[in-house]
């Protein structure tokens, strides 16, 4: 079974600064995907960024980037130029590669991020 | 383009009752997954439906059951409700053509008293 650990329950940062959220995972699989999801007070899970394990290049999406260390089983999220709208719960998630229709996401316990004006 | 729609948004039930939650997937999606998110926790996978069949199931008792209809919408049923079933229930949809991209709804907040 896979596990995902987020060791930072809460973080806060000043607006416009950079913040890094940590995530580690445990798996014996070699082919998998990693995700960061954002959950604002509206409750909807919003995909922030996705990383395929077979890709060595770290994924980036505008102000969001990851540091994927496969050997260390680490997957951190860096938010640059943080904005007030980034305030939310952030969840790291793991998905083992399976035949379509048989996949599931395993989530960590989340990090509550607050951007201070 | 409507995203994933869940109903109702909030629900209060009494212990022992039964509840049905509903989900309409995003247009063009044919696969629906259900997750339970307890307060202060990450979502836990309940089950996934594709082609009207339950394809995979998480560690949830048989009191949790589901269904997928020909129009791809889905229902989650929970029987004999327990206080511990109080949670946010999230529905997520995707399609074979989307590279592991799930779209989530805003959930149904179920409170069992």
PDB file of C-alpha atoms in Angstrom, chain B residues 62-106:
ATOM      1  CA  UNK B  62     -20.557  -2.811   2.341  1.00  0.00           C
ATOM      2  CA  UNK B  63     -22.821  -0.147   3.833  1.00  0.00           C
ATOM      3  CA  UNK B  64     -21.296   2.049   1.143  1.00  0.00           C
ATOM      4  CA  UNK B  65     -22.626   1.237  -2.303  1.00  0.00           C
ATOM      5  CA  UNK B  66     -22.921   3.022  -5.581  1.00  0.00           C
ATOM      6  CA  UNK B  67     -24.300   3.062  -9.044  1.00  0.00           C
ATOM      7  CA  UNK B  68     -23.467   4.599 -12.387  1.00  0.00           C
ATOM      8  CA  UNK B  69     -26.167   5.366 -14.920  1.00  0.00           C
ATOM      9  CA  UNK B  70     -25.983   5.207 -18.730  1.00  0.00           C
ATOM     10  CA  UNK B  71     -25.550   9.013 -18.825  1.00  0.00           C
ATOM     11  CA  UNK B  72     -22.422   8.537 -16.626  1.00  0.00           C
ATOM     12  CA  UNK B  73     -23.944  10.203 -13.570  1.00  0.00           C
ATOM     13  CA  UNK B  74     -23.492   8.373 -10.301  1.00  0.00           C
ATOM     14  CA  UNK B  75     -25.007   7.848  -6.876  1.00  0.00           C
ATOM     15  CA  UNK B  76     -23.382   7.018  -3.568  1.00  0.00           C
ATOM     16  CA  UNK B  77     -25.592   5.242  -1.047  1.00  0.00           C
ATOM     17  CA  UNK B  78     -24.771   4.790   2.612  1.00  0.00           C
ATOM     18  CA  UNK B  79     -26.952   2.557   4.779  1.00  0.00           C
ATOM     19  CA  UNK B  80     -27.240   2.345   8.564  1.00  0.00           C
ATOM     20  CA  UNK B  81     -25.505   5.675   9.083  1.00  0.00           C
ATOM     21  CA  UNK B  82     -23.004   6.025  11.914  1.00  0.00           C
ATOM     22  CA  UNK B  83     -21.763   9.192  13.558  1.00  0.00           C
ATOM     23  CA  UNK B  84     -18.378   8.467  11.993  1.00  0.00           C
ATOM     24  CA  UNK B  85     -19.855   8.767   8.524  1.00  0.00           C
ATOM     25  CA  UNK B  86     -20.051  12.531   9.016  1.00  0.00           C
ATOM     26  CA  UNK B  87     -17.725  13.958   6.371  1.00  0.00           C
ATOM     27  CA  UNK B  88     -17.415  15.799   3.096  1.00  0.00           C
ATOM     28  CA  UNK B  89     -18.110  13.438   0.195  1.00  0.00           C
ATOM     29  CA  UNK B  90     -16.327  14.386  -2.983  1.00  0.00           C
ATOM     30  CA  UNK B  91     -17.033  13.172  -6.481  1.00  0.00           C
ATOM     31  CA  UNK B  92     -14.356  13.269  -9.184  1.00  0.00           C
ATOM     32  CA  UNK B  93     -14.669  12.554 -12.891  1.00  0.00           C
ATOM     33  CA  UNK B  94     -12.309  11.877 -15.753  1.00  0.00           C
ATOM     34  CA  UNK B  95     -12.151  10.290 -19.171  1.00  0.00           C
ATOM     35  CA  UNK B  96      -9.835   7.861 -20.925  1.00  0.00           C
ATOM     36  CA  UNK B  97      -8.562  10.628 -23.186  1.00  0.00           C
ATOM     37  CA  UNK B  98      -7.393  12.795 -20.289  1.00  0.00           C
ATOM     38  CA  UNK B  99      -3.916  11.970 -18.945  1.00  0.00           C
ATOM     39  CA  UNK B 100      -4.731  11.235 -15.318  1.00  0.00           C
ATOM     40  CA  UNK B 101      -6.670  14.425 -14.874  1.00  0.00           C
ATOM     41  CA  UNK B 102      -9.511  14.303 -12.381  1.00  0.00           C
ATOM     42  CA  UNK B 103     -12.024  17.117 -11.970  1.00  0.00           C
ATOM     43  CA  UNK B 104     -13.592  17.344  -8.529  1.00  0.00           C
ATOM     44  CA  UNK B 105     -16.937  18.674  -7.443  1.00  0.00           C
ATOM     45  CA  UNK B 106     -17.475  20.859  -4.381  1.00  0.00           C
TER      46      UNK B 106
END
